[in-house]
Amino acid sequence: MEFSLSDAVLTINGNRITGFENAQDAISIAPIGDDGDITYGTSGDGVFVHACNQGATITIKILQHAAANKLLMDLRNEQVNNSKTSAPSTISYKDLRNGDEFLLTKCWFTTSPTHARGTSHNGYTWTLKATKAEFKLTEGK
């Protein structure tokens, strides 16, 4: 069975996001940085040093006239215009077909979307970063 975006449930602060672009990377969640690294001493011995970084970047591609763009723009404007009082977002993703789940907490917008108009569908790309991401992969179906 093929993956379908209709099997992707993405919520931001409990609001379901729909209207994804028909793209291979309509929803992309990537860990920020490595889990750690090995530090080598002068004698050649190595020690693994754990990174404290548990963050992730999420990129969401939404069609131009989807209702999700208004919600995302409202959240971004709140963050940009009220830096002292704005609150981070919580993002949840679940693949209903395979059971994979991701929970991203304390998410902030990091890149403003480009506004383009032309003869194509002119989607919006939203980028947020989370201070903590939890990944739960299953063996799929």
XYZ file of C-alpha atoms in Angstrom:
141
model
C 0.000 0.000 0.000
C 1.205 3.489 -0.802
C 1.452 6.350 1.635
C -1.273 8.977 1.347
C -1.371 12.411 2.957
C -4.934 11.561 4.001
C -3.284 9.110 6.450
C -1.161 11.907 7.940
C -2.635 13.587 11.005
C -0.698 16.716 11.887
C -1.921 18.991 14.665
C -0.561 22.251 15.993
C -1.865 23.149 19.437
C -4.686 20.653 18.854
C -5.751 22.150 15.493
C -5.601 19.684 12.608
C -3.585 20.887 9.644
C -4.829 19.957 6.163
C -4.278 21.176 2.613
C -0.783 19.769 2.119
C 0.997 20.125 -1.189
C 1.187 16.923 -3.198
C 4.922 16.664 -2.619
C 7.335 13.978 -1.497
C 8.312 16.177 1.449
C 4.992 17.819 2.338
C 5.790 17.071 5.992
C 9.441 16.796 6.937
C 10.750 16.289 10.489
C 14.513 16.261 10.956
C 16.564 15.999 14.156
C 18.796 18.998 14.833
C 22.386 17.898 15.199
C 23.937 14.617 16.163
C 23.200 12.434 19.184
C 26.787 13.008 20.260
C 30.331 12.548 19.056
C 33.569 10.888 19.976
C 36.304 13.065 21.440
C 39.812 11.687 21.001
C 42.725 12.209 23.362
C 46.391 12.514 22.447
C 46.960 8.793 23.064
C 44.234 7.883 20.541
C 41.662 6.833 23.113
C 38.158 7.999 22.442
C 35.245 8.938 24.662
C 31.678 9.261 23.444
C 30.159 12.565 24.547
C 26.362 12.641 24.549
C 24.700 15.720 23.106
C 21.919 17.299 25.119
C 20.217 18.339 21.887
C 16.814 16.684 21.467
C 15.389 19.254 19.056
C 14.017 18.926 15.558
C 13.060 21.059 12.598
C 9.656 20.548 11.001
C 8.889 21.815 7.526
C 5.286 21.833 6.349
C 4.222 22.569 2.764
C 0.658 23.852 2.440
C -1.324 24.740 -0.693
C -1.856 28.475 -1.264
C -5.534 28.746 -0.361
C -5.696 26.136 2.413
C -7.232 27.259 5.706
C -4.112 26.049 7.535
C -2.159 29.020 6.163
C -4.326 31.466 8.114
C -3.828 29.517 11.345
C -0.071 29.295 10.807
C 0.221 32.964 9.843
C -1.799 33.990 12.914
C 0.507 31.925 15.155
C 3.610 33.338 13.478
C 2.334 36.929 13.716
C 1.624 36.408 17.423
C 5.203 35.223 17.914
C 6.762 38.037 15.861
C 4.599 40.868 17.198
C 4.406 39.798 20.851
C 7.767 38.279 21.685
C 7.323 38.770 25.434
C 3.904 37.123 25.697
C 3.756 34.612 22.835
C 3.827 30.946 23.708
C 5.521 28.061 21.918
C 3.449 25.546 19.984
C 3.084 21.796 20.364
C 3.053 19.733 17.189
C 1.861 16.165 16.927
C 2.134 13.926 13.875
C 0.694 10.454 13.437
C 0.779 8.194 10.399
C -2.545 6.353 10.600
C -1.432 3.695 8.139
C 1.863 2.727 9.794
C 1.428 3.952 13.367
C 4.531 6.179 13.452
C 4.184 9.085 15.889
C 6.165 12.265 16.522
C 5.688 14.801 19.293
C 7.459 18.143 19.043
C 7.265 20.506 22.011
C 8.184 24.149 22.503
C 8.074 24.887 18.771
C 8.857 28.305 17.346
C 8.680 29.666 13.800
C 12.188 30.217 12.472
C 11.736 31.048 8.788
C 9.071 33.264 7.281
C 7.274 31.727 4.279
C 7.759 33.240 0.847
C 4.675 34.794 -0.740
C 4.651 33.976 -4.459
C 1.989 34.294 -7.114
C 2.108 32.855 -10.600
C 0.665 30.170 -12.841
C 1.310 27.277 -10.450
C -0.315 26.356 -7.133
C 2.015 28.691 -5.177
C 2.307 26.834 -1.905
C 3.636 28.058 1.433
C 6.528 26.415 3.254
C 6.400 26.783 7.042
C 9.475 26.038 9.153
C 9.469 25.618 12.920
C 12.030 24.305 15.375
C 11.262 22.352 18.530
C 13.366 22.227 21.674
C 12.359 18.589 22.149
C 11.241 15.922 19.712
C 10.116 12.422 20.533
C 10.095 9.850 17.721
C 8.171 6.604 17.864
C 8.569 4.411 14.788
C 6.692 1.165 14.356
C 7.348 -1.754 12.076
C 4.637 -0.560 9.689
C 1.883 -2.403 7.901
